[in-house]
Amino acid sequence: MKELFSESQADGSGLLDWTDQPDPRQLLRERDPEIYTAIESERQRQTNGIELIASENYVFPEVLAAAGSVLTNKYAEGYPGRRYYGGCQYVDVAERIGIERALALFGAEHANVQPHSGAQANAAVYMALLKPGDTVLAMKLDHGGHLSHGFHLNSSGHYYNFAHYGLDPETEQLDYGVIRQAALELRPKLLLVGASAYPRHFDFQVLRDIADEAGCLLMMDMAHVAGLVAAKLHPDPVPYCDVVTTTTHKTLRGPRGGLILCRKEHARAIDRAVFPGIQGGPLMHIIAAKAVGFKLAQAEAFKRYQQQILDNAQALSNALQAEGLRSVSGGTDNHLLLVDLNSLDNEEINGKLVETALDNASIHCNKNMIPFDTRKAMVTSGIRLGTPAATTRGMKQVQFEQIGRWIASIAHEPKDTALQESVRDEVLEMVKAFPVPA
Ligand code: DSN
């Protein structure tokens, strides 16, 4: 018995170094080839194409290591120092570091790093701040909002009384006068801003003033732009909002997960809403990976990366414009563009068709409704393009200009399969020079 345990003392001494363990990928290949093959095929797909889905990215390799670590074995319901399980001393370290780094990165008063996702983070905030039936004013889903902002089939729409504001039909941007009027009429408990397909900045001072005038709380879901906020290249919602939620994976390049930042006065309610309100055991491996991501996001290199995301979005927007493809609102302030396929003046061309044609050419994006779209969500008149993932691989303006030309050529002729094949060959050639960080 003694020999069996000789290398694993309770205090951790005598343990083999983690990196000396057998390669788990090799074990997976040998013991579960079906799943190994699915993962490996996906890795190759991610390597051999150009990823333009605005919400996706390639995580830092260090983040991947933490996310794939033994912390996945640990139950830790509760919070650091106040757990319902023994043996939490090391995961407590990871969670405390995660909280400290989130606070340092975003300058907030309180952070909860446990939400499993952005939608969970939002659900917890609603539970903390609202009662069922309370009114929330948020952005329309088909103008760029999000499912968890009151869509009728989402729990948010089920439990709370959501009303929605849209964009101005001329500028295709937020009309703060309309939001103010709606807030004063409806007197919501919460004014919610943030979007998954809005290419422009938010004026948080104006939104704070509206919330104060209407006597409501202000919340920002900054999931898409969190990396830009961290790098101070996007207006900062934290000083103005009562609560800010985000995912940790998109522009932030951390693991897939959620984060809530709030003012101290809401801390207790938020923590209780996350656990035991809507979640059980936190995912400690993901929390450790979030902590790693928050550290890396404080580096100067991360700021340069975020600036490149913006520069690339401008290059892509200009290249598409030059080929007759208009971006909603006339351009972008952030990492994404919403391309209006109606600008091609061809009734047969829609988002679904173009998404598939681009996929065939190994350029990956998603069909997306544009403001005042007359097509349904599964067809759409637009595509959404984002620059974070390809920028992570090191692509710069010159590559994005080329990507813009490829997209335009395919969007003009989405049924030309020979064109898709020839672009796919060129894409494959180009991406060889831009390895995925591993
Ligand atoms: N599904 C994400 C996106 O693509 O924007 C938002 O959660």
Tab-separated table of C-alpha atoms and ligand atoms in Angstrom:
chain	number	residue	atom	x	y	z
A	1	MET	CA	0.000	0.000	0.000
A	2	LYS	CA	2.691	2.402	1.051
A	3	GLU	CA	4.432	1.965	-2.292
A	4	LEU	CA	1.244	2.563	-4.216
A	5	PHE	CA	0.857	6.015	-2.705
A	6	SER	CA	4.501	6.902	-2.440
A	7	GLU	CA	4.304	9.453	-5.236
A	8	SER	CA	1.129	11.221	-4.161
A	9	GLN	CA	1.439	12.713	-0.707
A	10	ALA	CA	-1.561	14.651	0.507
A	11	ASP	CA	0.451	17.887	0.506
A	12	GLY	CA	1.327	17.414	-3.134
A	13	SER	CA	5.035	16.708	-2.501
A	14	GLY	CA	6.557	13.899	-4.488
A	15	LEU	CA	4.010	14.259	-7.263
A	16	LEU	CA	5.146	13.783	-10.807
A	17	ASP	CA	5.190	17.065	-12.632
A	18	TRP	CA	1.987	17.598	-14.589
A	19	THR	CA	3.874	17.909	-17.845
A	20	ASP	CA	5.566	14.548	-17.244
A	21	GLN	CA	2.227	12.725	-17.342
A	22	PRO	CA	1.431	10.629	-20.443
A	23	ASP	CA	0.097	12.816	-23.257
A	24	PRO	CA	-3.698	12.680	-22.757
A	25	ARG	CA	-4.281	13.314	-26.459
A	26	GLN	CA	-2.321	10.181	-27.259
A	27	LEU	CA	-4.380	8.201	-24.745
A	28	LEU	CA	-7.595	9.554	-26.244
A	29	ARG	CA	-6.462	8.568	-29.725
A	30	GLU	CA	-5.775	5.010	-28.586
A	31	ARG	CA	-8.795	4.502	-26.356
A	32	ASP	CA	-11.581	6.508	-28.012
A	33	PRO	CA	-10.762	6.943	-31.688
A	34	GLU	CA	-14.286	8.111	-32.568
A	35	ILE	CA	-14.199	11.133	-30.328
A	36	TYR	CA	-10.524	11.696	-31.042
A	37	THR	CA	-11.305	11.813	-34.756
A	38	ALA	CA	-14.162	14.273	-34.248
A	39	ILE	CA	-11.882	16.580	-32.252
A	40	GLU	CA	-8.992	16.235	-34.668
A	41	SER	CA	-11.270	16.903	-37.664
A	42	GLU	CA	-12.554	20.044	-35.980
A	43	ARG	CA	-9.002	21.137	-35.224
A	44	GLN	CA	-8.155	20.770	-38.885
A	45	ARG	CA	-11.305	22.635	-39.925
A	46	GLN	CA	-10.322	25.477	-37.614
A	47	THR	CA	-6.818	25.456	-39.085
A	48	ASN	CA	-7.619	25.147	-42.772
A	49	GLY	CA	-10.270	27.851	-43.035
A	50	ILE	CA	-10.684	31.519	-42.217
A	51	GLU	CA	-12.844	32.011	-39.135
A	52	LEU	CA	-14.967	35.141	-39.365
A	53	ILE	CA	-17.720	34.243	-36.898
A	54	ALA	CA	-17.625	37.401	-34.798
A	55	SER	CA	-18.143	35.615	-31.480
A	56	GLU	CA	-15.433	32.985	-31.984
A	57	ASN	CA	-11.722	33.025	-31.336
A	58	TYR	CA	-8.740	30.757	-30.718
A	59	VAL	CA	-8.002	30.678	-26.997
A	60	PHE	CA	-4.523	31.285	-25.661
A	61	PRO	CA	-2.735	27.890	-25.431
A	62	GLU	CA	-2.237	28.494	-21.692
A	63	VAL	CA	-6.022	28.874	-21.368
A	64	LEU	CA	-6.518	25.558	-23.148
A	65	ALA	CA	-4.104	23.863	-20.735
A	66	ALA	CA	-5.940	25.165	-17.665
A	67	ALA	CA	-9.337	24.280	-19.174
A	68	GLY	CA	-8.121	20.726	-19.801
A	69	SER	CA	-6.668	20.310	-16.316
A	70	VAL	CA	-7.518	18.143	-13.297
A	71	LEU	CA	-9.508	21.003	-11.788
A	72	THR	CA	-12.398	19.524	-13.760
A	73	ASN	CA	-12.466	16.763	-11.107
A	74	LYS	CA	-13.336	19.051	-8.228
A	75	TYR	CA	-16.681	19.980	-6.720
A	76	ALA	CA	-16.639	23.366	-5.006
A	77	GLU	CA	-20.198	24.597	-4.489
A	78	GLY	CA	-20.022	27.867	-2.633
A	79	TYR	CA	-17.355	30.568	-2.810
A	80	PRO	CA	-13.680	30.692	-1.779
A	81	GLY	CA	-13.403	30.045	1.962
A	82	ARG	CA	-17.113	29.127	2.178
A	83	ARG	CA	-17.522	25.831	0.331
A	84	TYR	CA	-19.849	22.897	0.807
A	85	TYR	CA	-17.008	20.454	0.054
A	86	GLY	CA	-13.652	19.676	1.565
A	87	GLY	CA	-10.392	19.800	-0.334
A	88	CYS	CA	-11.055	23.168	-1.936
A	89	GLN	CA	-7.825	24.871	-0.866
A	90	TYR	CA	-6.286	24.870	-4.346
A	91	VAL	CA	-9.387	25.691	-6.324
A	92	ASP	CA	-9.964	28.524	-3.840
A	93	VAL	CA	-6.583	29.913	-4.897
A	94	ALA	CA	-7.592	29.740	-8.551
A	95	GLU	CA	-10.975	31.403	-7.988
A	96	ARG	CA	-9.549	34.172	-5.784
A	97	ILE	CA	-6.920	34.929	-8.411
A	98	GLY	CA	-9.608	34.931	-11.099
A	99	ILE	CA	-11.682	37.449	-9.150
A	100	GLU	CA	-8.696	39.697	-8.411
A	101	ARG	CA	-7.622	39.690	-12.044
A	102	ALA	CA	-11.135	40.391	-13.322
A	103	LEU	CA	-11.350	43.363	-10.966
A	104	ALA	CA	-7.917	44.628	-12.015
A	105	LEU	CA	-8.684	44.199	-15.703
A	106	PHE	CA	-12.040	45.964	-15.683
A	107	GLY	CA	-11.768	48.197	-12.607
A	108	ALA	CA	-15.030	46.912	-11.106
A	109	GLU	CA	-16.041	46.784	-7.425
A	110	HIS	CA	-17.171	43.149	-7.409
A	111	ALA	CA	-16.749	40.165	-9.739
A	112	ASN	CA	-18.391	36.760	-9.926
A	113	VAL	CA	-16.381	34.393	-12.126
A	114	GLN	CA	-18.678	31.368	-11.789
A	115	PRO	CA	-21.312	31.784	-14.543
A	116	HIS	CA	-21.018	28.937	-17.012
A	117	SER	CA	-21.905	31.216	-19.913
A	118	GLY	CA	-23.045	34.694	-20.867
A	119	ALA	CA	-26.679	33.600	-20.860
A	120	GLN	CA	-26.233	32.183	-17.331
A	121	ALA	CA	-24.617	35.433	-16.231
A	122	ASN	CA	-27.603	37.382	-17.552
A	123	ALA	CA	-30.109	34.992	-15.979
A	124	ALA	CA	-28.381	35.405	-12.611
A	125	VAL	CA	-28.477	39.192	-12.866
A	126	TYR	CA	-32.205	39.146	-13.635
A	127	MET	CA	-32.803	36.867	-10.655
A	128	ALA	CA	-30.735	39.131	-8.411
A	129	LEU	CA	-32.244	42.447	-9.456
A	130	LEU	CA	-35.785	41.654	-10.606
A	131	LYS	CA	-38.961	39.947	-9.537
A	132	PRO	CA	-40.911	37.851	-12.042
A	133	GLY	CA	-43.063	40.186	-14.118
A	134	ASP	CA	-40.790	43.231	-13.699
A	135	THR	CA	-40.259	45.309	-16.813
A	136	VAL	CA	-36.918	45.409	-18.630
A	137	LEU	CA	-36.141	47.594	-21.632
A	138	ALA	CA	-33.625	45.989	-24.013
A	139	MET	CA	-32.521	45.954	-27.640
A	140	LYS	CA	-34.561	44.026	-30.213
A	141	LEU	CA	-33.121	40.668	-31.196
A	142	ASP	CA	-33.606	41.307	-34.916
A	143	HIS	CA	-31.815	44.665	-34.624
A	144	GLY	CA	-28.747	43.030	-33.090
A	145	GLY	CA	-29.791	42.154	-29.504
A	146	HIS	CA	-29.516	38.722	-27.899
A	147	LEU	CA	-31.760	35.767	-27.060
A	148	SER	CA	-31.153	36.241	-23.345
A	149	HIS	CA	-32.389	39.829	-23.606
A	150	GLY	CA	-36.040	38.868	-23.500
A	151	PHE	CA	-36.676	36.588	-26.500
A	152	HIS	CA	-40.071	34.984	-25.878
A	153	LEU	CA	-38.712	31.421	-25.994
A	154	ASN	CA	-35.829	32.239	-23.629
A	155	SER	CA	-36.293	32.092	-19.846
A	156	SER	CA	-35.733	35.868	-19.760
A	157	GLY	CA	-38.809	36.409	-21.921
A	158	HIS	CA	-40.727	33.811	-19.960
A	159	TYR	CA	-40.245	35.267	-16.484
A	160	TYR	CA	-39.891	39.018	-17.075
A	161	ASN	CA	-41.785	41.631	-18.981
A	162	PHE	CA	-39.331	42.679	-21.679
A	163	ALA	CA	-39.971	45.633	-23.964
A	164	HIS	CA	-37.594	46.375	-26.813
A	165	TYR	CA	-36.101	49.348	-28.594
A	166	GLY	CA	-34.796	49.170	-32.147
A	167	LEU	CA	-32.408	51.129	-34.306
A	168	ASP	CA	-33.046	54.316	-36.205
A	169	PRO	CA	-34.139	53.387	-39.772
A	170	GLU	CA	-31.935	56.068	-41.347
A	171	THR	CA	-28.685	55.737	-39.408
A	172	GLU	CA	-29.192	52.085	-38.375
A	173	GLN	CA	-27.740	53.130	-35.030
A	174	LEU	CA	-29.172	53.507	-31.532
A	175	ASP	CA	-31.508	56.462	-31.183
A	176	TYR	CA	-31.042	57.626	-27.601
A	177	GLY	CA	-34.096	59.888	-27.867
A	178	VAL	CA	-36.292	56.854	-28.594
A	179	ILE	CA	-34.715	54.864	-25.747
A	180	ARG	CA	-35.272	57.775	-23.351
A	181	GLN	CA	-38.894	58.155	-24.407
A	182	ALA	CA	-39.542	54.418	-23.971
A	183	ALA	CA	-37.820	54.399	-20.577
A	184	LEU	CA	-39.880	57.355	-19.350
A	185	GLU	CA	-43.116	55.801	-20.596
A	186	LEU	CA	-42.491	52.255	-19.366
A	187	ARG	CA	-40.541	53.051	-16.197
A	188	PRO	CA	-38.674	49.711	-16.398
A	189	LYS	CA	-36.833	48.292	-13.433
A	190	LEU	CA	-33.820	47.702	-15.656
A	191	LEU	CA	-32.436	49.287	-18.819
A	192	LEU	CA	-30.340	46.695	-20.651
A	193	VAL	CA	-27.860	47.521	-23.395
A	194	GLY	CA	-25.440	45.397	-25.351
A	195	ALA	CA	-25.795	43.349	-28.497
A	196	SER	CA	-24.488	40.460	-30.507
A	197	ALA	CA	-24.638	42.171	-33.887
A	198	TYR	CA	-24.212	45.907	-33.410
A	199	PRO	CA	-21.146	47.459	-35.032
A	200	ARG	CA	-21.200	50.804	-33.237
A	201	HIS	CA	-20.184	52.237	-29.875
A	202	PHE	CA	-22.540	52.873	-26.962
A	203	ASP	CA	-22.754	56.228	-25.200
A	204	PHE	CA	-22.788	55.118	-21.580
A	205	GLN	CA	-23.031	58.614	-20.121
A	206	VAL	CA	-26.262	59.214	-22.055
A	207	LEU	CA	-27.587	55.774	-21.068
A	208	ARG	CA	-26.761	56.444	-17.397
A	209	ASP	CA	-28.619	59.750	-17.589
A	210	ILE	CA	-31.644	58.008	-19.124
A	211	ALA	CA	-31.587	55.320	-16.414
A	212	ASP	CA	-31.361	57.960	-13.684
A	213	GLU	CA	-34.173	60.002	-15.190
A	214	ALA	CA	-36.375	56.904	-15.487
A	215	GLY	CA	-35.352	55.694	-12.036
A	216	CYS	CA	-34.042	52.313	-13.201
A	217	LEU	CA	-30.900	50.227	-13.036
A	218	LEU	CA	-28.493	50.120	-15.969
A	219	MET	CA	-26.910	46.897	-17.224
A	220	MET	CA	-24.502	46.312	-20.107
A	221	ASP	CA	-23.936	42.920	-21.723
A	222	MET	CA	-20.491	43.545	-23.213
A	223	ALA	CA	-19.895	39.965	-24.336
A	224	HIS	CA	-18.839	40.909	-27.848
A	225	VAL	CA	-16.608	43.838	-26.997
A	226	ALA	CA	-15.070	42.814	-23.655
A	227	GLY	CA	-11.590	42.462	-25.146
A	228	LEU	CA	-11.833	45.923	-26.655
A	229	VAL	CA	-13.058	47.319	-23.325
A	230	ALA	CA	-10.171	45.618	-21.502
A	231	ALA	CA	-7.753	47.228	-23.952
A	232	LYS	CA	-9.481	50.611	-23.548
A	233	LEU	CA	-10.367	50.706	-27.222
A	234	HIS	CA	-14.125	50.800	-26.619
A	235	PRO	CA	-16.118	53.059	-24.274
A	236	ASP	CA	-15.951	51.558	-20.797
A	237	PRO	CA	-19.372	50.589	-19.366
A	238	VAL	CA	-18.106	49.757	-15.861
A	239	PRO	CA	-18.110	53.281	-14.364
A	240	TYR	CA	-21.652	53.925	-15.616
A	241	CYS	CA	-23.516	50.652	-15.137
A	242	ASP	CA	-24.862	48.961	-12.041
A	243	VAL	CA	-24.017	45.600	-13.573
A	244	VAL	CA	-21.908	44.479	-16.529
A	245	THR	CA	-21.985	40.925	-17.858
A	246	THR	CA	-19.788	39.290	-20.424
A	247	THR	CA	-18.650	36.038	-21.892
A	248	THR	CA	-14.977	35.319	-21.479
A	249	HIS	CA	-14.234	33.730	-24.840
A	250	LYS	CA	-15.017	36.140	-27.659
A	251	THR	CA	-12.679	39.125	-28.087
A	252	LEU	CA	-11.246	38.280	-24.628
A	253	ARG	CA	-9.707	34.981	-25.854
A	254	GLY	CA	-10.376	33.184	-22.576
A	255	PRO	CA	-12.292	29.927	-22.150
A	256	ARG	CA	-15.979	29.613	-22.979
A	257	GLY	CA	-17.723	31.037	-19.911
A	258	GLY	CA	-19.372	34.011	-18.244
A	259	LEU	CA	-18.475	36.810	-15.852
A	260	ILE	CA	-20.496	39.336	-13.863
A	261	LEU	CA	-19.091	42.671	-12.700
A	262	CYS	CA	-21.170	44.864	-10.410
A	263	ARG	CA	-21.246	47.601	-7.850
A	264	LYS	CA	-20.672	46.494	-4.251
A	265	GLU	CA	-24.277	47.086	-3.265
A	266	HIS	CA	-25.403	44.309	-5.636
A	267	ALA	CA	-22.592	41.868	-4.789
A	268	ARG	CA	-24.460	39.721	-2.281
A	269	ALA	CA	-27.588	39.438	-4.406
A	270	ILE	CA	-25.554	38.581	-7.514
A	271	ASP	CA	-23.480	35.934	-5.751
A	272	ARG	CA	-26.585	34.321	-4.264
A	273	ALA	CA	-28.306	34.357	-7.651
A	274	VAL	CA	-25.391	32.574	-9.353
A	275	PHE	CA	-25.066	30.038	-6.536
A	276	PRO	CA	-27.360	28.601	-5.274
A	277	GLY	CA	-29.812	30.566	-7.447
A	278	ILE	CA	-29.256	29.189	-10.917
A	279	GLN	CA	-26.109	27.062	-10.742
A	280	GLY	CA	-24.682	24.246	-8.676
A	281	GLY	CA	-21.016	23.318	-8.769
A	282	PRO	CA	-18.785	25.856	-10.478
A	283	LEU	CA	-16.511	24.631	-13.282
A	284	MET	CA	-13.187	25.097	-11.517
A	285	HIS	CA	-11.070	24.199	-14.558
A	286	ILE	CA	-12.871	26.907	-16.519
A	287	ILE	CA	-12.514	29.390	-13.662
A	288	ALA	CA	-8.759	28.730	-13.626
A	289	ALA	CA	-8.705	29.189	-17.403
A	290	LYS	CA	-10.605	32.485	-17.032
A	291	ALA	CA	-7.958	33.635	-14.538
A	292	VAL	CA	-5.232	32.799	-17.062
A	293	GLY	CA	-7.098	34.719	-19.769
A	294	PHE	CA	-7.560	37.767	-17.517
A	295	LYS	CA	-3.812	37.832	-16.843
A	296	LEU	CA	-2.915	37.628	-20.516
A	297	ALA	CA	-5.458	40.352	-21.324
A	298	GLN	CA	-3.505	42.780	-19.139
A	299	ALA	CA	-0.394	42.494	-21.318
A	300	GLU	CA	0.694	45.173	-23.775
A	301	ALA	CA	0.608	42.539	-26.541
A	302	PHE	CA	-3.118	42.112	-25.904
A	303	LYS	CA	-3.706	45.828	-26.449
A	304	ARG	CA	-1.838	45.646	-29.757
A	305	TYR	CA	-3.911	42.604	-30.694
A	306	GLN	CA	-7.165	44.447	-29.994
A	307	GLN	CA	-6.004	47.430	-32.058
A	308	GLN	CA	-5.248	45.055	-34.916
A	309	ILE	CA	-8.768	43.606	-34.616
A	310	LEU	CA	-10.135	47.118	-35.157
A	311	ASP	CA	-7.734	47.936	-37.999
A	312	ASN	CA	-8.642	44.675	-39.717
A	313	ALA	CA	-12.365	45.370	-39.374
A	314	GLN	CA	-11.848	48.723	-41.085
A	315	ALA	CA	-9.838	47.082	-43.884
A	316	LEU	CA	-12.524	44.437	-44.392
A	317	SER	CA	-15.312	46.994	-44.388
A	318	ASN	CA	-13.522	49.166	-46.948
A	319	ALA	CA	-12.703	46.204	-49.195
A	320	LEU	CA	-16.344	45.068	-49.211
A	321	GLN	CA	-17.590	48.583	-49.809
A	322	ALA	CA	-15.249	48.867	-52.816
A	323	GLU	CA	-16.897	45.746	-54.258
A	324	GLY	CA	-20.428	47.070	-53.780
A	325	LEU	CA	-21.265	45.433	-50.445
A	326	ARG	CA	-22.658	47.890	-47.936
A	327	SER	CA	-22.178	47.456	-44.205
A	328	VAL	CA	-25.152	48.229	-41.957
A	329	SER	CA	-24.732	51.728	-40.469
A	330	GLY	CA	-22.096	52.446	-43.122
A	331	GLY	CA	-19.172	50.787	-41.351
A	332	THR	CA	-18.007	49.712	-37.927
A	333	ASP	CA	-16.474	51.018	-34.700
A	334	ASN	CA	-15.662	47.572	-33.366
A	335	HIS	CA	-14.681	44.045	-34.366
A	336	LEU	CA	-17.702	43.156	-36.503
A	337	LEU	CA	-19.564	44.108	-39.637
A	338	LEU	CA	-23.084	43.353	-40.650
A	339	VAL	CA	-23.138	43.091	-44.422
A	340	ASP	CA	-26.374	44.093	-46.137
A	341	LEU	CA	-26.773	41.632	-49.019
A	342	ASN	CA	-29.689	43.671	-50.346
A	343	SER	CA	-27.031	46.081	-51.568
A	344	LEU	CA	-26.347	43.554	-54.342
A	345	ASP	CA	-29.808	44.250	-55.743
A	346	ASN	CA	-30.522	40.601	-56.478
A	347	GLU	CA	-33.635	39.115	-54.863
A	348	GLU	CA	-32.186	35.598	-55.050
A	349	ILE	CA	-29.222	36.394	-52.832
A	350	ASN	CA	-29.724	35.971	-49.101
A	351	GLY	CA	-27.715	35.282	-45.965
A	352	LYS	CA	-28.304	31.550	-45.925
A	353	LEU	CA	-27.118	31.127	-49.495
A	354	VAL	CA	-24.017	33.245	-48.992
A	355	GLU	CA	-23.120	31.620	-45.659
A	356	THR	CA	-23.182	28.199	-47.338
A	357	ALA	CA	-21.248	29.383	-50.394
A	358	LEU	CA	-18.559	30.932	-48.169
A	359	ASP	CA	-18.414	27.789	-46.030
A	360	ASN	CA	-17.711	25.815	-49.213
A	361	ALA	CA	-14.772	28.141	-49.782
A	362	SER	CA	-13.557	27.591	-46.173
A	363	ILE	CA	-14.539	31.116	-45.139
A	364	HIS	CA	-16.762	30.753	-42.095
A	365	CYS	CA	-19.316	33.309	-40.987
A	366	ASN	CA	-22.987	33.343	-40.017
A	367	LYS	CA	-26.121	34.550	-41.718
A	368	ASN	CA	-27.640	37.353	-39.700
A	369	MET	CA	-30.760	39.454	-39.820
A	370	ILE	CA	-30.164	43.103	-40.591
A	371	PRO	CA	-32.273	45.873	-39.040
A	372	PHE	CA	-35.768	45.949	-40.610
A	373	ASP	CA	-35.054	42.647	-42.381
A	374	THR	CA	-37.964	41.270	-44.382
A	375	ARG	CA	-36.518	37.747	-44.427
A	376	LYS	CA	-36.795	35.256	-41.586
A	377	ALA	CA	-33.998	34.379	-39.133
A	378	MET	CA	-33.167	31.122	-40.935
A	379	VAL	CA	-32.726	32.944	-44.247
A	380	THR	CA	-31.828	36.602	-43.501
A	381	SER	CA	-30.612	39.428	-45.704
A	382	GLY	CA	-27.213	39.735	-44.087
A	383	ILE	CA	-24.054	38.050	-42.983
A	384	ARG	CA	-22.107	38.935	-39.845
A	385	LEU	CA	-18.323	39.066	-40.134
A	386	GLY	CA	-15.840	39.472	-37.298
A	387	THR	CA	-12.078	39.853	-37.247
A	388	PRO	CA	-10.958	38.541	-33.787
A	389	ALA	CA	-10.153	34.909	-34.694
A	390	ALA	CA	-8.200	35.536	-37.897
A	391	THR	CA	-6.384	38.411	-36.173
A	392	THR	CA	-5.269	35.951	-33.475
A	393	ARG	CA	-3.520	34.023	-36.262
A	394	GLY	CA	-1.609	37.148	-37.219
A	395	MET	CA	-3.589	38.294	-40.245
A	396	LYS	CA	-3.391	42.006	-40.939
A	397	GLN	CA	-5.033	44.549	-43.237
A	398	VAL	CA	-3.508	43.157	-46.414
A	399	GLN	CA	-4.990	39.710	-45.724
A	400	PHE	CA	-8.357	41.204	-44.787
A	401	GLU	CA	-8.437	43.188	-48.018
A	402	GLN	CA	-7.969	39.893	-49.869
A	403	ILE	CA	-10.619	38.212	-47.701
A	404	GLY	CA	-12.983	41.065	-48.574
A	405	ARG	CA	-12.407	40.487	-52.278
A	406	TRP	CA	-13.033	36.745	-51.911
A	407	ILE	CA	-16.236	37.338	-49.955
A	408	ALA	CA	-17.491	39.861	-52.472
A	409	SER	CA	-16.789	37.624	-55.451
A	410	ILE	CA	-18.694	34.751	-53.824
A	411	ALA	CA	-21.547	36.945	-52.587
A	412	HIS	CA	-22.063	38.247	-56.132
A	413	GLU	CA	-22.196	34.676	-57.529
A	414	PRO	CA	-23.178	32.405	-54.619
A	415	LYS	CA	-24.154	29.511	-56.907
A	416	ASP	CA	-20.814	29.366	-58.703
A	417	THR	CA	-19.314	26.197	-57.196
A	418	ALA	CA	-16.173	26.361	-59.347
A	419	LEU	CA	-15.458	29.790	-57.875
A	420	GLN	CA	-15.958	28.398	-54.354
A	421	GLU	CA	-13.447	25.636	-55.078
A	422	SER	CA	-10.829	27.974	-56.453
A	423	VAL	CA	-11.217	30.368	-53.509
A	424	ARG	CA	-10.950	27.414	-51.127
A	425	ASP	CA	-7.593	26.485	-52.685
A	426	GLU	CA	-6.345	30.050	-52.326
A	427	VAL	CA	-7.594	30.223	-48.724
A	428	LEU	CA	-5.767	27.014	-47.888
A	429	GLU	CA	-2.586	28.432	-49.349
A	430	MET	CA	-2.924	31.685	-47.413
A	431	VAL	CA	-3.690	30.188	-43.999
A	432	LYS	CA	-0.525	28.082	-44.094
A	433	ALA	CA	1.389	31.243	-43.250
A	434	PHE	CA	-0.791	31.900	-40.195
A	435	PRO	CA	-0.660	28.955	-37.802
A	436	VAL	CA	-3.250	28.651	-35.080
A	437	PRO	CA	-1.524	29.347	-31.730
A	438	ALA	CA	-0.960	26.005	-29.974
B	1	DSN	N1	-24.083	33.266	-29.923
B	1	DSN	C1	-23.264	34.423	-29.672
B	1	DSN	C2	-22.954	35.161	-30.910
B	1	DSN	O1	-22.676	34.512	-31.914
B	1	DSN	O2	-22.956	36.371	-30.923
B	1	DSN	C3	-23.843	35.314	-28.673
B	1	DSN	O3	-24.054	34.600	-27.507
